PDB file of C-alpha atoms in Angstrom:
ATOM      1  CA  UNK A  25      15.761  -2.930   6.492  1.00  0.00           C
ATOM      2  CA  UNK A  26      14.249   0.588   6.619  1.00  0.00           C
ATOM      3  CA  UNK A  27      10.984   0.988   4.803  1.00  0.00           C
ATOM      4  CA  UNK A  28       8.501   3.608   3.696  1.00  0.00           C
ATOM      5  CA  UNK A  29       5.106   3.122   5.323  1.00  0.00           C
ATOM      6  CA  UNK A  30       1.846   4.246   3.741  1.00  0.00           C
ATOM      7  CA  UNK A  31      -1.633   4.368   5.221  1.00  0.00           C
ATOM      8  CA  UNK A  32      -4.328   3.481   4.493  1.00  0.00           C
ATOM      9  CA  UNK A  33      -3.675   0.631   2.087  1.00  0.00           C
ATOM     10  CA  UNK A  34      -7.078   1.148   0.470  1.00  0.00           C
ATOM     11  CA  UNK A  35      -9.484   4.064   0.612  1.00  0.00           C
ATOM     12  CA  UNK A  36     -12.884   4.397  -0.990  1.00  0.00           C
ATOM     13  CA  UNK A  37     -14.312   7.886  -1.175  1.00  0.00           C
ATOM     14  CA  UNK A  38     -17.196   9.647  -2.820  1.00  0.00           C
ATOM     15  CA  UNK A  39     -16.566  12.080  -5.644  1.00  0.00           C
ATOM     16  CA  UNK A  40     -16.065  15.589  -4.296  1.00  0.00           C
ATOM     17  CA  UNK A  41     -14.777  14.456  -0.907  1.00  0.00           C
ATOM     18  CA  UNK A  42     -11.375  15.301   0.497  1.00  0.00           C
ATOM     19  CA  UNK A  43      -8.836  12.558   1.136  1.00  0.00           C
ATOM     20  CA  UNK A  44      -5.512  12.572   2.927  1.00  0.00           C
ATOM     21  CA  UNK A  45      -2.960   9.909   2.121  1.00  0.00           C
ATOM     22  CA  UNK A  46      -0.253   9.408   4.699  1.00  0.00           C
ATOM     23  CA  UNK A  47       3.344   8.341   4.453  1.00  0.00           C
ATOM     24  CA  UNK A  48       6.233   7.848   6.848  1.00  0.00           C
ATOM     25  CA  UNK A  49       9.451   8.080   4.799  1.00  0.00           C
ATOM     26  CA  UNK A  50      12.776   6.575   5.840  1.00  0.00           C
ATOM     27  CA  UNK A  51      14.034   8.665   8.721  1.00  0.00           C
ATOM     28  CA  UNK A  52      17.363   9.918   7.354  1.00  0.00           C
ATOM     29  CA  UNK A  53      16.128  10.551   3.826  1.00  0.00           C
ATOM     30  CA  UNK A  54      15.885  14.113   2.578  1.00  0.00           C
ATOM     31  CA  UNK A  55      13.904  13.846  -0.655  1.00  0.00           C
ATOM     32  CA  UNK A  56      10.243  12.868  -0.703  1.00  0.00           C
ATOM     33  CA  UNK A  57       7.925  12.128  -3.579  1.00  0.00           C
ATOM     34  CA  UNK A  58       4.432  11.178  -4.549  1.00  0.00           C
ATOM     35  CA  UNK A  59       3.751   9.143  -7.677  1.00  0.00           C
ATOM     36  CA  UNK A  60       0.593   7.558  -8.916  1.00  0.00           C
ATOM     37  CA  UNK A  61      -0.194   4.599 -11.149  1.00  0.00           C
ATOM     38  CA  UNK A  62      -3.514   4.230 -12.885  1.00  0.00           C
ATOM     39  CA  UNK A  63      -4.261   0.580 -13.627  1.00  0.00           C
ATOM     40  CA  UNK A  64      -2.503  -0.494 -16.805  1.00  0.00           C
ATOM     41  CA  UNK A  65      -0.667   2.802 -17.234  1.00  0.00           C
ATOM     42  CA  UNK A  66       2.803   4.124 -16.489  1.00  0.00           C
ATOM     43  CA  UNK A  67       3.850   5.325 -13.077  1.00  0.00           C
ATOM     44  CA  UNK A  68       3.442   9.127 -13.133  1.00  0.00           C
ATOM     45  CA  UNK A  69       5.325  11.731 -11.155  1.00  0.00           C
ATOM     46  CA  UNK A  70       3.176  14.030  -9.041  1.00  0.00           C
ATOM     47  CA  UNK A  71       5.459  16.048  -6.797  1.00  0.00           C
ATOM     48  CA  UNK A  72       8.889  16.158  -5.197  1.00  0.00           C
ATOM     49  CA  UNK A  73       9.600  17.753  -1.821  1.00  0.00           C
ATOM     50  CA  UNK A  74      12.930  18.832  -0.399  1.00  0.00           C
ATOM     51  CA  UNK A  75      13.967  21.125   2.417  1.00  0.00           C
ATOM     52  CA  UNK A  76      10.361  21.592   3.490  1.00  0.00           C
ATOM     53  CA  UNK A  77       9.111  22.832   0.174  1.00  0.00           C
ATOM     54  CA  UNK A  78       7.920  21.569  -3.178  1.00  0.00           C
ATOM     55  CA  UNK A  79      10.868  21.319  -5.564  1.00  0.00           C
ATOM     56  CA  UNK A  80       8.898  20.255  -8.622  1.00  0.00           C
ATOM     57  CA  UNK A  81       5.329  19.341  -9.478  1.00  0.00           C
ATOM     58  CA  UNK A  82       3.730  17.878 -12.556  1.00  0.00           C
ATOM     59  CA  UNK A  83       0.776  19.142 -14.578  1.00  0.00           C
ATOM     60  CA  UNK A  84      -1.368  16.582 -12.743  1.00  0.00           C
ATOM     61  CA  UNK A  85      -0.597  18.271  -9.428  1.00  0.00           C
ATOM     62  CA  UNK A  86      -3.089  21.098  -9.768  1.00  0.00           C
ATOM     63  CA  UNK A  87      -4.745  23.238  -7.098  1.00  0.00           C
ATOM     64  CA  UNK A  88      -6.714  20.247  -5.861  1.00  0.00           C
ATOM     65  CA  UNK A  89      -3.528  18.640  -4.582  1.00  0.00           C
ATOM     66  CA  UNK A  90      -1.295  19.656  -1.710  1.00  0.00           C
ATOM     67  CA  UNK A  91       1.510  18.107   0.296  1.00  0.00           C
ATOM     68  CA  UNK A  92       2.688  18.652   3.848  1.00  0.00           C
ATOM     69  CA  UNK A  93       5.366  17.445   6.152  1.00  0.00           C
ATOM     70  CA  UNK A  94       3.629  18.461   9.367  1.00  0.00           C
ATOM     71  CA  UNK A  95       5.884  17.013  12.032  1.00  0.00           C
ATOM     72  CA  UNK A  96       9.247  16.004  10.608  1.00  0.00           C
ATOM     73  CA  UNK A  97       8.293  12.369  10.126  1.00  0.00           C
ATOM     74  CA  UNK A  98       4.980  12.206   8.268  1.00  0.00           C
ATOM     75  CA  UNK A  99       4.490  13.276   4.658  1.00  0.00           C
ATOM     76  CA  UNK A 100       0.929  13.691   3.447  1.00  0.00           C
ATOM     77  CA  UNK A 101      -0.846  14.124   0.131  1.00  0.00           C
ATOM     78  CA  UNK A 102      -4.228  15.825   0.232  1.00  0.00           C
ATOM     79  CA  UNK A 103      -6.731  15.814  -2.593  1.00  0.00           C
ATOM     80  CA  UNK A 104      -9.346  18.449  -1.826  1.00  0.00           C
ATOM     81  CA  UNK A 105     -12.207  17.447  -4.086  1.00  0.00           C
ATOM     82  CA  UNK A 106     -11.740  14.013  -5.563  1.00  0.00           C
ATOM     83  CA  UNK A 107     -12.746  13.159  -9.114  1.00  0.00           C
ATOM     84  CA  UNK A 108     -13.426   9.753 -10.625  1.00  0.00           C
ATOM     85  CA  UNK A 109     -10.178  10.026 -12.603  1.00  0.00           C
ATOM     86  CA  UNK A 110      -8.187  10.341  -9.370  1.00  0.00           C
ATOM     87  CA  UNK A 111      -8.747   6.612  -8.813  1.00  0.00           C
ATOM     88  CA  UNK A 112      -5.273   5.084  -8.837  1.00  0.00           C
ATOM     89  CA  UNK A 113      -2.513   3.624  -6.697  1.00  0.00           C
ATOM     90  CA  UNK A 114      -0.638   6.420  -4.968  1.00  0.00           C
ATOM     91  CA  UNK A 115       2.948   5.726  -4.016  1.00  0.00           C
ATOM     92  CA  UNK A 116       5.090   7.662  -1.602  1.00  0.00           C
ATOM     93  CA  UNK A 117       8.871   7.389  -1.965  1.00  0.00           C
ATOM     94  CA  UNK A 118      11.978   8.806  -0.366  1.00  0.00           C
ATOM     95  CA  UNK A 119      15.665   8.959  -1.203  1.00  0.00           C
ATOM     96  CA  UNK A 120      18.865   9.882   0.577  1.00  0.00           C
ATOM     97  CA  UNK A 121      21.156  12.774  -0.132  1.00  0.00           C
ATOM     98  CA  UNK A 122      23.727  10.833  -2.127  1.00  0.00           C
ATOM     99  CA  UNK A 123      21.606   8.060  -3.588  1.00  0.00           C
ATOM    100  CA  UNK A 124      19.198   8.565  -6.445  1.00  0.00           C
ATOM    101  CA  UNK A 125      17.594   5.187  -5.871  1.00  0.00           C
ATOM    102  CA  UNK A 126      14.196   5.641  -4.287  1.00  0.00           C
ATOM    103  CA  UNK A 127      12.504   3.453  -1.710  1.00  0.00           C
ATOM    104  CA  UNK A 128       8.791   3.173  -2.355  1.00  0.00           C
ATOM    105  CA  UNK A 129       5.978   2.399   0.011  1.00  0.00           C
ATOM    106  CA  UNK A 130       3.414  -0.286  -0.744  1.00  0.00           C
ATOM    107  CA  UNK A 131       0.933   2.306  -1.933  1.00  0.00           C
ATOM    108  CA  UNK A 132      -2.589   3.459  -1.187  1.00  0.00           C
ATOM    109  CA  UNK A 133      -5.250   2.281  -3.569  1.00  0.00           C
ATOM    110  CA  UNK A 134      -7.703   5.161  -3.921  1.00  0.00           C
ATOM    111  CA  UNK A 135     -11.110   4.392  -5.369  1.00  0.00           C
ATOM    112  CA  UNK A 136     -13.397   7.349  -6.099  1.00  0.00           C
ATOM    113  CA  UNK A 137     -17.053   6.406  -6.587  1.00  0.00           C
TER     114      UNK A 137
ATOM    115  CA  UNK B   5       8.310  10.296 -29.497  1.00  0.00           C
ATOM    116  CA  UNK B   6       7.625   8.950 -26.024  1.00  0.00           C
ATOM    117  CA  UNK B   7      10.345   9.638 -23.481  1.00  0.00           C
ATOM    118  CA  UNK B   8      10.764   6.059 -22.296  1.00  0.00           C
ATOM    119  CA  UNK B   9       9.571   3.012 -24.224  1.00  0.00           C
ATOM    120  CA  UNK B  10       9.369  -0.497 -22.861  1.00  0.00           C
ATOM    121  CA  UNK B  11       7.732  -3.551 -24.397  1.00  0.00           C
ATOM    122  CA  UNK B  12       4.973  -4.607 -21.972  1.00  0.00           C
ATOM    123  CA  UNK B  13       5.208  -8.281 -22.949  1.00  0.00           C
ATOM    124  CA  UNK B  14       4.088 -10.586 -21.468  1.00  0.00           C
ATOM    125  CA  UNK B  15       7.330 -12.510 -21.519  1.00  0.00           C
ATOM    126  CA  UNK B  16       7.196 -16.177 -20.546  1.00  0.00           C
ATOM    127  CA  UNK B  17      10.371 -18.217 -19.999  1.00  0.00           C
ATOM    128  CA  UNK B  18      11.251 -21.592 -18.448  1.00  0.00           C
ATOM    129  CA  UNK B  19      12.999 -21.717 -15.102  1.00  0.00           C
ATOM    130  CA  UNK B  20      16.766 -21.348 -15.478  1.00  0.00           C
ATOM    131  CA  UNK B  21      16.570 -19.236 -18.641  1.00  0.00           C
ATOM    132  CA  UNK B  22      18.442 -15.982 -19.136  1.00  0.00           C
ATOM    133  CA  UNK B  23      15.993 -13.092 -19.345  1.00  0.00           C
ATOM    134  CA  UNK B  24      16.702  -9.891 -21.232  1.00  0.00           C
ATOM    135  CA  UNK B  25      14.578  -6.804 -20.558  1.00  0.00           C
ATOM    136  CA  UNK B  26      15.084  -3.529 -22.403  1.00  0.00           C
ATOM    137  CA  UNK B  27      14.103   0.120 -22.553  1.00  0.00           C
ATOM    138  CA  UNK B  28      14.815   2.862 -25.024  1.00  0.00           C
ATOM    139  CA  UNK B  29      14.642   6.548 -24.307  1.00  0.00           C
ATOM    140  CA  UNK B  30      14.777   9.821 -26.174  1.00  0.00           C
ATOM    141  CA  UNK B  31      16.072  12.363 -23.644  1.00  0.00           C
ATOM    142  CA  UNK B  32      19.865  12.564 -23.816  1.00  0.00           C
ATOM    143  CA  UNK B  33      19.888  14.419 -20.478  1.00  0.00           C
ATOM    144  CA  UNK B  34      19.053  11.242 -18.551  1.00  0.00           C
ATOM    145  CA  UNK B  35      21.992  10.235 -16.355  1.00  0.00           C
ATOM    146  CA  UNK B  36      20.512   7.914 -13.741  1.00  0.00           C
ATOM    147  CA  UNK B  37      18.967   4.618 -14.759  1.00  0.00           C
ATOM    148  CA  UNK B  38      17.048   2.272 -12.533  1.00  0.00           C
ATOM    149  CA  UNK B  39      15.293  -1.031 -12.702  1.00  0.00           C
ATOM    150  CA  UNK B  40      12.423  -1.755 -10.367  1.00  0.00           C
ATOM    151  CA  UNK B  41      10.485  -4.947  -9.762  1.00  0.00           C
ATOM    152  CA  UNK B  42       6.798  -4.704  -8.959  1.00  0.00           C
ATOM    153  CA  UNK B  43       4.558  -7.476  -7.726  1.00  0.00           C
ATOM    154  CA  UNK B  44       0.836  -7.164  -8.206  1.00  0.00           C
ATOM    155  CA  UNK B  45      -0.679  -4.314  -6.180  1.00  0.00           C
ATOM    156  CA  UNK B  46       2.628  -3.592  -4.436  1.00  0.00           C
ATOM    157  CA  UNK B  47       5.070  -0.705  -4.627  1.00  0.00           C
ATOM    158  CA  UNK B  48       8.066  -0.790  -6.966  1.00  0.00           C
ATOM    159  CA  UNK B  49      11.177  -2.331  -5.400  1.00  0.00           C
ATOM    160  CA  UNK B  50      14.579  -1.031  -6.502  1.00  0.00           C
ATOM    161  CA  UNK B  51      16.714  -3.740  -8.106  1.00  0.00           C
ATOM    162  CA  UNK B  52      19.540  -1.912  -9.840  1.00  0.00           C
ATOM    163  CA  UNK B  53      20.686   1.681 -10.077  1.00  0.00           C
ATOM    164  CA  UNK B  54      23.309   2.871 -12.576  1.00  0.00           C
ATOM    165  CA  UNK B  55      24.855   6.225 -13.223  1.00  0.00           C
ATOM    166  CA  UNK B  56      25.737   7.049 -16.846  1.00  0.00           C
ATOM    167  CA  UNK B  57      26.996   4.335 -19.194  1.00  0.00           C
ATOM    168  CA  UNK B  58      28.409   0.934 -18.362  1.00  0.00           C
ATOM    169  CA  UNK B  59      27.545  -2.322 -16.670  1.00  0.00           C
ATOM    170  CA  UNK B  60      26.642  -3.171 -13.110  1.00  0.00           C
ATOM    171  CA  UNK B  61      26.247  -6.631 -11.671  1.00  0.00           C
ATOM    172  CA  UNK B  62      24.468  -7.732  -8.505  1.00  0.00           C
ATOM    173  CA  UNK B  63      24.074 -11.457  -8.021  1.00  0.00           C
ATOM    174  CA  UNK B  64      21.946 -12.842 -10.853  1.00  0.00           C
ATOM    175  CA  UNK B  65      21.129  -9.361 -12.163  1.00  0.00           C
ATOM    176  CA  UNK B  66      23.178  -7.295 -14.620  1.00  0.00           C
ATOM    177  CA  UNK B  67      22.228  -3.803 -15.759  1.00  0.00           C
ATOM    178  CA  UNK B  68      23.690  -2.260 -18.904  1.00  0.00           C
ATOM    179  CA  UNK B  69      23.439   1.306 -20.123  1.00  0.00           C
ATOM    180  CA  UNK B  70      24.403   2.404 -23.632  1.00  0.00           C
ATOM    181  CA  UNK B  71      23.931   6.158 -23.720  1.00  0.00           C
ATOM    182  CA  UNK B  72      25.100   6.436 -27.328  1.00  0.00           C
ATOM    183  CA  UNK B  73      22.168   4.250 -28.391  1.00  0.00           C
ATOM    184  CA  UNK B  74      19.825   5.481 -25.647  1.00  0.00           C
ATOM    185  CA  UNK B  75      19.226   1.874 -24.660  1.00  0.00           C
ATOM    186  CA  UNK B  76      19.276   0.143 -21.304  1.00  0.00           C
ATOM    187  CA  UNK B  77      18.998  -3.535 -20.447  1.00  0.00           C
ATOM    188  CA  UNK B  78      18.479  -5.782 -17.453  1.00  0.00           C
ATOM    189  CA  UNK B  79      19.637  -9.387 -17.619  1.00  0.00           C
ATOM    190  CA  UNK B  80      18.472 -12.020 -15.174  1.00  0.00           C
ATOM    191  CA  UNK B  81      20.530 -15.210 -15.069  1.00  0.00           C
ATOM    192  CA  UNK B  82      19.207 -18.545 -13.839  1.00  0.00           C
ATOM    193  CA  UNK B  83      15.682 -17.159 -13.636  1.00  0.00           C
ATOM    194  CA  UNK B  84      13.433 -18.482 -10.871  1.00  0.00           C
ATOM    195  CA  UNK B  85       9.631 -18.632 -10.536  1.00  0.00           C
ATOM    196  CA  UNK B  86       9.980 -16.025  -7.779  1.00  0.00           C
ATOM    197  CA  UNK B  87      11.297 -13.609 -10.432  1.00  0.00           C
ATOM    198  CA  UNK B  88       7.809 -13.536 -11.955  1.00  0.00           C
ATOM    199  CA  UNK B  89       6.761  -9.893 -11.682  1.00  0.00           C
ATOM    200  CA  UNK B  90       6.571  -6.687 -13.682  1.00  0.00           C
ATOM    201  CA  UNK B  91       9.932  -5.028 -14.337  1.00  0.00           C
ATOM    202  CA  UNK B  92       9.963  -1.279 -14.779  1.00  0.00           C
ATOM    203  CA  UNK B  93      12.756   0.893 -16.020  1.00  0.00           C
ATOM    204  CA  UNK B  94      12.984   4.469 -14.756  1.00  0.00           C
ATOM    205  CA  UNK B  95      15.400   7.266 -15.399  1.00  0.00           C
ATOM    206  CA  UNK B  96      16.274  10.754 -14.309  1.00  0.00           C
ATOM    207  CA  UNK B  97      18.419  13.655 -15.370  1.00  0.00           C
ATOM    208  CA  UNK B  98      21.046  15.118 -13.068  1.00  0.00           C
ATOM    209  CA  UNK B  99      18.797  17.913 -11.836  1.00  0.00           C
ATOM    210  CA  UNK B 100      18.093  18.520  -8.194  1.00  0.00           C
ATOM    211  CA  UNK B 101      14.496  17.339  -8.377  1.00  0.00           C
ATOM    212  CA  UNK B 102      15.330  13.705  -9.237  1.00  0.00           C
ATOM    213  CA  UNK B 103      12.019  13.210 -10.985  1.00  0.00           C
ATOM    214  CA  UNK B 104      11.785   9.703 -12.436  1.00  0.00           C
ATOM    215  CA  UNK B 105      10.378   9.043 -15.894  1.00  0.00           C
ATOM    216  CA  UNK B 106       9.074   5.500 -16.223  1.00  0.00           C
ATOM    217  CA  UNK B 107       8.609   2.832 -18.810  1.00  0.00           C
ATOM    218  CA  UNK B 108       5.325   0.954 -18.915  1.00  0.00           C
ATOM    219  CA  UNK B 109       6.862  -2.186 -17.424  1.00  0.00           C
ATOM    220  CA  UNK B 110       7.407  -5.682 -18.820  1.00  0.00           C
ATOM    221  CA  UNK B 111       5.404  -8.528 -17.329  1.00  0.00           C
ATOM    222  CA  UNK B 112       7.614 -11.603 -16.799  1.00  0.00           C
ATOM    223  CA  UNK B 113       6.471 -15.124 -16.000  1.00  0.00           C
ATOM    224  CA  UNK B 114       9.093 -17.759 -15.141  1.00  0.00           C
ATOM    225  CA  UNK B 115       7.575 -21.199 -15.444  1.00  0.00           C
ATOM    226  CA  UNK B 116       8.776 -24.102 -13.256  1.00  0.00           C
TER     227      UNK B 116
END
């Protein structure tokens, strides 16, 4: 069964450092997303991406965040200057053109120290 | 009022029981309703996906949507210990961006 792959599974970084979280969505999917989940809290929408551009972003997704689809297969989330409160599980997801049901990756656990 | 409310539990049932999980929501624009299962430190896994009102059945799982009451349910029949997980409801309006709004999740333990 097709799956969404995320790397790394766990990343520890120092406050103020840049991190790049990587995702390989399902190959024939057209919609791509990043969500995050702080321990004990709801899953939160960060950004959606369609047709090579951001289609919607949340208030969380400020100037410190950016997304790219550099080569037609990978989908990355960059956080330029990490803060302690960025510590969370970050999930990448993708969905097909006619199906609203997303497929999620296993997530990257980001720890900012 | 929060957009999506879900009782976090925990809910503990004996093996073989029927489990009922529920969410309420406030935004009448929601059209797509999903149930995800999440094991500890893993990504959400799509269980059921329903458009608008009505019932949908898949094996031991039944999803119900009542848009007039803004209430959705997931029923699990003949529950198994392997069903022990957190169950999250999520929903979206019919817009192009497909942004999901999530409940907090209900923690379920099925005891052998």
